[in-house]
Structure formats: C-alpha cells, structure tokens
Coordinates of C-alpha atoms in Angstrom, one line a residue:
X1 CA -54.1 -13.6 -33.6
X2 CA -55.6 -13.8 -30.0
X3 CA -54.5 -10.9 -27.9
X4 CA -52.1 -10.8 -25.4
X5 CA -53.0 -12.1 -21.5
X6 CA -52.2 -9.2 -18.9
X7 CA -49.1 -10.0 -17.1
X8 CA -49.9 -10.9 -13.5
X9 CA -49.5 -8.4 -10.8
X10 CA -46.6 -9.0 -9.0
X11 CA -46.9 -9.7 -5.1
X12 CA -45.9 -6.8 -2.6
X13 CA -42.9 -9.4 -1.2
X14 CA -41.2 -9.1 -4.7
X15 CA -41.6 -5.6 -5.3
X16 CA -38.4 -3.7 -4.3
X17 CA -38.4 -1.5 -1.5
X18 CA -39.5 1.9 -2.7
X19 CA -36.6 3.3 -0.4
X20 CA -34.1 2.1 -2.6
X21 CA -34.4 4.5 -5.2
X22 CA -36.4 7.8 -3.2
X23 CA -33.0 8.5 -1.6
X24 CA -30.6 10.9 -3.7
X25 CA -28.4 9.1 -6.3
X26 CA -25.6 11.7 -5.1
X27 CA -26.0 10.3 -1.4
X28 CA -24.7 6.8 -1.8
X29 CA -21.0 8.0 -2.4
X30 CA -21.1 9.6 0.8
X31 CA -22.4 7.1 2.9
X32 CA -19.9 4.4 1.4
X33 CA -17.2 7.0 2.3
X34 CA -18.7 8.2 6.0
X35 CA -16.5 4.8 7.3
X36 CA -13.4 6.0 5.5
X37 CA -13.6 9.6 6.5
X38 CA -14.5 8.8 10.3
X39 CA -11.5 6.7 10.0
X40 CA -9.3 9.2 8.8
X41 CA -11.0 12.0 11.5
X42 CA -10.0 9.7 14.5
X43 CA -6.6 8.2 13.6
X44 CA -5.0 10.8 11.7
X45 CA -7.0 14.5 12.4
X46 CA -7.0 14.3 15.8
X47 CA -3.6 12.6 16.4
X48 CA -1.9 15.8 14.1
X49 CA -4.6 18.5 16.4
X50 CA -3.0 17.3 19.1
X51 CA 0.7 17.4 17.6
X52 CA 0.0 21.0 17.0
X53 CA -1.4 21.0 20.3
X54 CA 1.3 19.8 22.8
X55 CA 3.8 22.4 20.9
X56 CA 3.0 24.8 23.4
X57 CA 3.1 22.3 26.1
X58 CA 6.1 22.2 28.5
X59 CA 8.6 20.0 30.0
X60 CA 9.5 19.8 33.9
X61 CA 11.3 17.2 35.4
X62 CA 10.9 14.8 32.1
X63 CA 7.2 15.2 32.7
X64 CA 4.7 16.6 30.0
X65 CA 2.4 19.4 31.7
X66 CA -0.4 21.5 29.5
X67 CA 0.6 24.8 29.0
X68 CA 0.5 27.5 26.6
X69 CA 4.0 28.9 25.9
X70 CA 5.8 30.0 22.8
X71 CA 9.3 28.9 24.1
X72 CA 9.3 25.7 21.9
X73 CA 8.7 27.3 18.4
X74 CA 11.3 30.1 19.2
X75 CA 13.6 27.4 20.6
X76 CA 13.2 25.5 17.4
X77 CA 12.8 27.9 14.4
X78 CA 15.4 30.3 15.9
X79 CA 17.7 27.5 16.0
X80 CA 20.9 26.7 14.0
X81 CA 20.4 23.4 14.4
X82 CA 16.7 23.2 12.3
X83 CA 18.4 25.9 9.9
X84 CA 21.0 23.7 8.8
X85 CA 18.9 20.5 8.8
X86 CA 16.0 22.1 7.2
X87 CA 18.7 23.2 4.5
X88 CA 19.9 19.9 3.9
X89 CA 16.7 17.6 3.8
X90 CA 15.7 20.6 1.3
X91 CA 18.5 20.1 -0.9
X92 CA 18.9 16.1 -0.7
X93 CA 14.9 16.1 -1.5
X94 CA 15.2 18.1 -4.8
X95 CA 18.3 16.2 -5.4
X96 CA 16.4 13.3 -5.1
X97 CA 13.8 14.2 -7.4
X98 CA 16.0 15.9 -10.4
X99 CA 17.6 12.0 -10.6
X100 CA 14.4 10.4 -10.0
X101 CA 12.9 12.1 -12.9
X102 CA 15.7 12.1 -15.0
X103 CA 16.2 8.4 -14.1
X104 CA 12.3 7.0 -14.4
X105 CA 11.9 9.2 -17.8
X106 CA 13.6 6.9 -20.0
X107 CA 13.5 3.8 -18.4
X108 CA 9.1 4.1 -18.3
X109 CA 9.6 5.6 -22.0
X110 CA 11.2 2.5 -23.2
X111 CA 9.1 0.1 -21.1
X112 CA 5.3 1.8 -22.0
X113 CA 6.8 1.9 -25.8
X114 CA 9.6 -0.4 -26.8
X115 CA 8.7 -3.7 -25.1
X116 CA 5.3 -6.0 -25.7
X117 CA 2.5 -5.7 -23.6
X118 CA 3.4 -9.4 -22.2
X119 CA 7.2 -8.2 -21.3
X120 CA 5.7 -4.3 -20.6
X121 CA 3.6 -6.1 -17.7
X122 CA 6.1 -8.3 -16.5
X123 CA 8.4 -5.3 -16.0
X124 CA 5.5 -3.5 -14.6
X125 CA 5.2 -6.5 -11.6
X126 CA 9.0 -6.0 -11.3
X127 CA 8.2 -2.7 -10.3
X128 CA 5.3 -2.9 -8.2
X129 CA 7.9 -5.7 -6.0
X130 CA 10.5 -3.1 -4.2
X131 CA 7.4 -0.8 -3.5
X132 CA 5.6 -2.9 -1.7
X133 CA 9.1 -5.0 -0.2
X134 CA 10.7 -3.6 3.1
X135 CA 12.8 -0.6 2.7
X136 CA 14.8 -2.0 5.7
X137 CA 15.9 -5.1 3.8
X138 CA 16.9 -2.7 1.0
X139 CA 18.7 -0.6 2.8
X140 CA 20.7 -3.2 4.2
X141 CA 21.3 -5.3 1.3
X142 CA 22.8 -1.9 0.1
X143 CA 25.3 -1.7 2.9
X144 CA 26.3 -5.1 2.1
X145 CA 27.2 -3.7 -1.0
X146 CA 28.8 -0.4 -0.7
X147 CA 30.4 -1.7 2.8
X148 CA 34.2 -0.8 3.0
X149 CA 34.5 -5.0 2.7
X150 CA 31.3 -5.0 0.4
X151 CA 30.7 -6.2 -2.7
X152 CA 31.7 -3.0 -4.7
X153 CA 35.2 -2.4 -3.3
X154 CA 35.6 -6.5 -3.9
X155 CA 35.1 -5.6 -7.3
X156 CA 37.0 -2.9 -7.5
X157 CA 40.0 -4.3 -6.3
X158 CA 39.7 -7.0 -8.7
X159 CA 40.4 -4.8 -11.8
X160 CA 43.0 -2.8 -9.5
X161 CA 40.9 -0.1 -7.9
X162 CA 41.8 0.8 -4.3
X163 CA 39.3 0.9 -1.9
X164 CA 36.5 3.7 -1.7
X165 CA 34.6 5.2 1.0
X166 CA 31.0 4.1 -0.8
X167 CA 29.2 4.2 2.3
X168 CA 28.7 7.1 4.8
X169 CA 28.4 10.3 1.8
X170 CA 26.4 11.8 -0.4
X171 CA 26.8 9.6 -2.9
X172 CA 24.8 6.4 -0.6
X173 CA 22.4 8.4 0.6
X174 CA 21.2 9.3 -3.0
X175 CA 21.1 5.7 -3.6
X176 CA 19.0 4.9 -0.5
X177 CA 16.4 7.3 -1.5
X178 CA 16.6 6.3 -4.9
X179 CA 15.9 3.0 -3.9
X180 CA 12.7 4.5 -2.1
X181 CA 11.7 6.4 -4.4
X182 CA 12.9 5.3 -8.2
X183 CA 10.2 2.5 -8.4
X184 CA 7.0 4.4 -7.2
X185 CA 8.4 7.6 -9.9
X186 CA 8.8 5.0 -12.5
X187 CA 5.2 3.4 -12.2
X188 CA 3.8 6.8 -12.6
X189 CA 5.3 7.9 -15.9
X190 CA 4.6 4.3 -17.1
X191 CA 1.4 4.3 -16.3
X192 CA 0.8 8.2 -17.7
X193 CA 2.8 7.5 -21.2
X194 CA 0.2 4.2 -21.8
X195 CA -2.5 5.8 -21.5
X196 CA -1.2 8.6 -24.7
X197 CA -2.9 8.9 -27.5
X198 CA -0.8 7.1 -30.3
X199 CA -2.4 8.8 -32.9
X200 CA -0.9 11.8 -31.9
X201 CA 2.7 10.3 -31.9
X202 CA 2.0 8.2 -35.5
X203 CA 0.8 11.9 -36.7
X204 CA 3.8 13.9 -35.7
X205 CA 6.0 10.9 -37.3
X206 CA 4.6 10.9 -40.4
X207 CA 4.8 14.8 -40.6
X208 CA 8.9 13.9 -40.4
X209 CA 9.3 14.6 -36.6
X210 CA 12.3 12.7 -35.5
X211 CA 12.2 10.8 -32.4
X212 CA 13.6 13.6 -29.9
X213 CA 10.8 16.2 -31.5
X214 CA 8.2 13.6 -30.7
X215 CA 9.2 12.8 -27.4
X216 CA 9.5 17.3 -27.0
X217 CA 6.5 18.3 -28.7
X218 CA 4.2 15.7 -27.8
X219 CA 5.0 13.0 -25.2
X220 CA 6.3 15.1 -22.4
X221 CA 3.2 17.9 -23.0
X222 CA 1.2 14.6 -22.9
X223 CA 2.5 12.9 -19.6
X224 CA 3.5 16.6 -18.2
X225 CA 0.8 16.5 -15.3
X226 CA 2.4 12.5 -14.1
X227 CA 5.9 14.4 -14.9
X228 CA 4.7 16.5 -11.8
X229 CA 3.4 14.0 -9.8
X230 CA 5.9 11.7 -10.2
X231 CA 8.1 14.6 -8.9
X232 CA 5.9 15.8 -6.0
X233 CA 5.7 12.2 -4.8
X234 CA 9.3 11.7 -4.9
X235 CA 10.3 14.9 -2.9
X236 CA 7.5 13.9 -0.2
X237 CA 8.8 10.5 -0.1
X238 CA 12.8 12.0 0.5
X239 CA 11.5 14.8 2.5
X240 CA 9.9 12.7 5.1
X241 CA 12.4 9.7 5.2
X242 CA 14.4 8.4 8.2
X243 CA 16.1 5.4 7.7
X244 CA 17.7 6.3 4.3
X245 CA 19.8 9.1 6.3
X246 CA 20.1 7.2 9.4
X247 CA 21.9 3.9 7.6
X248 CA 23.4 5.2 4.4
X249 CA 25.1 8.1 6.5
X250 CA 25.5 7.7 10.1
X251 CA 23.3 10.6 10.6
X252 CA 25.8 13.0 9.3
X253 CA 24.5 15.4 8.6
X254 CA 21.3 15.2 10.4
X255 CA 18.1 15.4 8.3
X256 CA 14.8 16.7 10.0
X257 CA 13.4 13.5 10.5
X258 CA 16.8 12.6 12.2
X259 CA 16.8 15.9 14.5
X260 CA 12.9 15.1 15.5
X261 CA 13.8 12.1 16.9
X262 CA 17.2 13.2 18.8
X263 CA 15.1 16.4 20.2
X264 CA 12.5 13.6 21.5
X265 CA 15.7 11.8 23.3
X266 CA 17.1 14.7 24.5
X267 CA 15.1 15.1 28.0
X268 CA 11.8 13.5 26.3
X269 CA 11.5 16.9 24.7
X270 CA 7.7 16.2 23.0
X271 CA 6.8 19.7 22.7
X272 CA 9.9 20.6 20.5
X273 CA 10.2 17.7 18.7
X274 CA 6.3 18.2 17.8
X275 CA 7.5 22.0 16.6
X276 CA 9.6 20.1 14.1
X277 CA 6.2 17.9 13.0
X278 CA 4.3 20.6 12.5
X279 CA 6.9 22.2 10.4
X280 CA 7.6 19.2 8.3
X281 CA 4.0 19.1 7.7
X282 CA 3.8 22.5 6.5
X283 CA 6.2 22.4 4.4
X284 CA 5.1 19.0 2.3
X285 CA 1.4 20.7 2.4
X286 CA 3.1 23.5 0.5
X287 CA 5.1 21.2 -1.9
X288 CA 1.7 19.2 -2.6
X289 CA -0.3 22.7 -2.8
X290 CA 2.5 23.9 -5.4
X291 CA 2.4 20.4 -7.6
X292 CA -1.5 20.7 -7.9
X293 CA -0.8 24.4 -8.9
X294 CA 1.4 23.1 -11.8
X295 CA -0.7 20.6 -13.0
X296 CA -4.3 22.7 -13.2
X297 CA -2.1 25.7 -14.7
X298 CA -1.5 23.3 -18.0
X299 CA -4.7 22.0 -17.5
X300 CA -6.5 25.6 -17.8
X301 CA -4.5 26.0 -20.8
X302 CA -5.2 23.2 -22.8
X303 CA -8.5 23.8 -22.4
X304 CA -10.6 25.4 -25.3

C-alpha cells in the first residue's frame, strides 16, 4: 500500500484569525453583556441616582430648585399619612401572596401532573396569555363584572340574591391583584414541579406514601425554592401596583403607589413624592434580599 500524500498547506486567507481564540474564553460573556449593562447603567441607575437625589431638593413657587434639606424625608416618614399607607399596601401584598400561593399550588400541581404533555402545554399558553395581555383591559372587564349593574349582581338576582356592593372593598381589590399576579405565580410552580425528579415520587409511592405524604415529604421540599419565588414575585408585583387599587377601590384606602402620585399633584411636590420612591424601593430590595435568603438557606442544607 502506497503511503499517504501530505495534505496541502492551507493558504494564510483560510486560516482563522489567530485573535479569535488568544482572547480569554471567560471574556466573551462580558462583552455580549457590556450593551445590556450600559443599557441598564443609563436608563435605570442614573434615573433612580437621581430619584434619591432630588429627595433633598426643594419646592418654591411650584418650581424644583437644588438643595440639600432633610425637610422631605421627615415630612414623609414622620407622617400619618405614609404610616397608614405603608400599613395597608403591606398587608394587601402578603394577602395577596398567601392566596396566590395557596391558589397557583394546586392548580400547577394538577396541570405539571394530571394532564398530558399536549393539554399540559396548551394550559401552559393559556397562562402565558393574561401575562403578557393588558392589565388595563383586565381590570376593566372586572368592573364590568362586579359593577353594582354587572354581570355578578345580574346573576345573583336571578336565583334571588339582592344586590351586593362587589366593587369598591377588599374583596375586588384581591381579585385585581390576583388577576396580576395569579398567572405569573402559577407558571413558576408549573414550571419548578416539571422539572422533579419522578423517580423520587414513584419511590415514595411504592414505599405506601399516600398522595398528601408525597406531595409533604417530597414535592413541596422539591419545588420549595419556586414556592419562594413564586411568592417573592407576587408580593413585588402587589407591592408596587397602581391601577389594581386605583379601579377596584376608588383609592380607598390609599396604597403607596396611590399616595406617590397624589403627593406629586399636590403643589408638583417631586421631592416628597421621590421620598416615597426611595422607600418603596427599599423596601422590595429587602423583600428580594429576604427571598434569596430563604432559598440558599435550603440550598446549604441539602448540600452534602
């Protein structure tokens, strides 16, 4: 057997650039993200630096004039006003979220385990729809509904049920934020309890764990790190909303995001209303901080 011909050298104008691969593997991450994070630096850094900023600005004659005075956060945080608001956005938040979870828990459960993956994806899209639909449109479609001529009284009266004031409690403004939040809470778990190790659930069943022992013992340690998410996300998403308060209850009581905007109308009052930014922002950081806290605690200890 003759012996092989040497290959022909290949031609400088084929051979790749020899920059291509001297450069650090670790440094093309970082220049793919430099657009993102310049992005992020102009539009949303230096837009909240300068929230903070123009909180120790001061208002004369409707005017905005640099200063440096501690008269708006006293104003504000001394104030019975953002005591009582801070107070109820707190408390319609977490009430938001203890539904949300205890709503989105079985509902993913039976979609990521009793339906097929064609009807389990179908669901999923039905899902993913009100997220990315207007919350306006939803909101209003709801008044329609639990309007004192809506569609609920309409059926109430039919089997003999006098009128109810739906719209304009409690009551509406947990289904407003439901509506906000429900779908995004529900994707979460769905998407955690797929991704389970069935093995683990076959095993517990055929060691004679009943259904609610699985679920216990295996599923919800499984999923707990999206159970936290799912939560976190919900309580940012309630914290921070406007128009659920605004059109499901007249305002009544105010929320913060309600008495940010009437401190900006009362005598364009920037500075103040930025005081209640900042502190709306300080306190989500601290609910996001705490969430991560939770979920690398029962990390650490599922770790060898």
């Amino acid at each position: 057997m003759p012996p092989a011909s040497p290959k022909p050298p290949i031609p400088d104008a084929f051979r790749p650039s020899a920059s291509i691969y001297s450069g650090s593997p670790a440094a093309v991450p970082v220049a793919l993200g430099l657009p993102v994070m310049a992005w992020q630096a102009v539009f949303f850094l230096a837009p909240l630096v300068f929230l903070v900023v123009i909180t120790f600005w001061q208002v004369r004659s409707f005017r905005l004039e640099p200063a440096f005075v501690l008269d708006n956060w006293t104003r504000i945080l001394w104030s019975t006003p953002f005591h009582r608001a801070l107070g109820h956005t707190l408390q319609v938040a977490a009430t938001t979220t203890v539904l949300a979870l205890l709503l989105a828990l079985p509902l993913a459960y039976t979609i990521a385990f009793r339906l097929s993956a064609r009807v389990r994806d179908l669901a999923v899209s039905l899902l993913v729809v009100p997220v990315f639909s207007s919350y306006m449109l939803r909101i209003y479609a709801w008044q329609v509904v639990l309007g004192a001529d809506g569609i609920a009284n309409a059926v109430l009266g039919a089997i003999g049920i006098p009128k109810l004031q739906l719209l304009g409690g409690a009551f509406s403004l947990q289904v407003g934020l439901l509506t906000l939040t429900l779908p995004v809470a529900v994707l979460i778990l769905v998407f955690a309890m797929v991704g389970v190790d069935r093995t683990l659930i076959e095993a517990a069943e055929n060691l004679g764990c009943r259904r609610a022992q699985v679920i216990a013992r295996v599923l919800i340690p499984s999923i707990r790190p999206a159970i936290v998410l799912a939560g976190t996300t919900t309580f940012l998403l309630a914290f921070g909303d406007y128009i659920g308060p605004l059109f499901m209850t007249g305002s009544k009581p105010p929320t913060l995001s309600i008495l940010l905007v009437d401190t900006v109308k009362s005598g364009s009052q920037w500075p103040r209303a930025s005081v209640v930014g900042v502190s709306m922002l300080v306190i989500l950081v601290l609910v996001f901080a705490l969430g991560r806290l939770a979920g690398s605690v029962r990390i650490r200890r599922r770790s060898p």
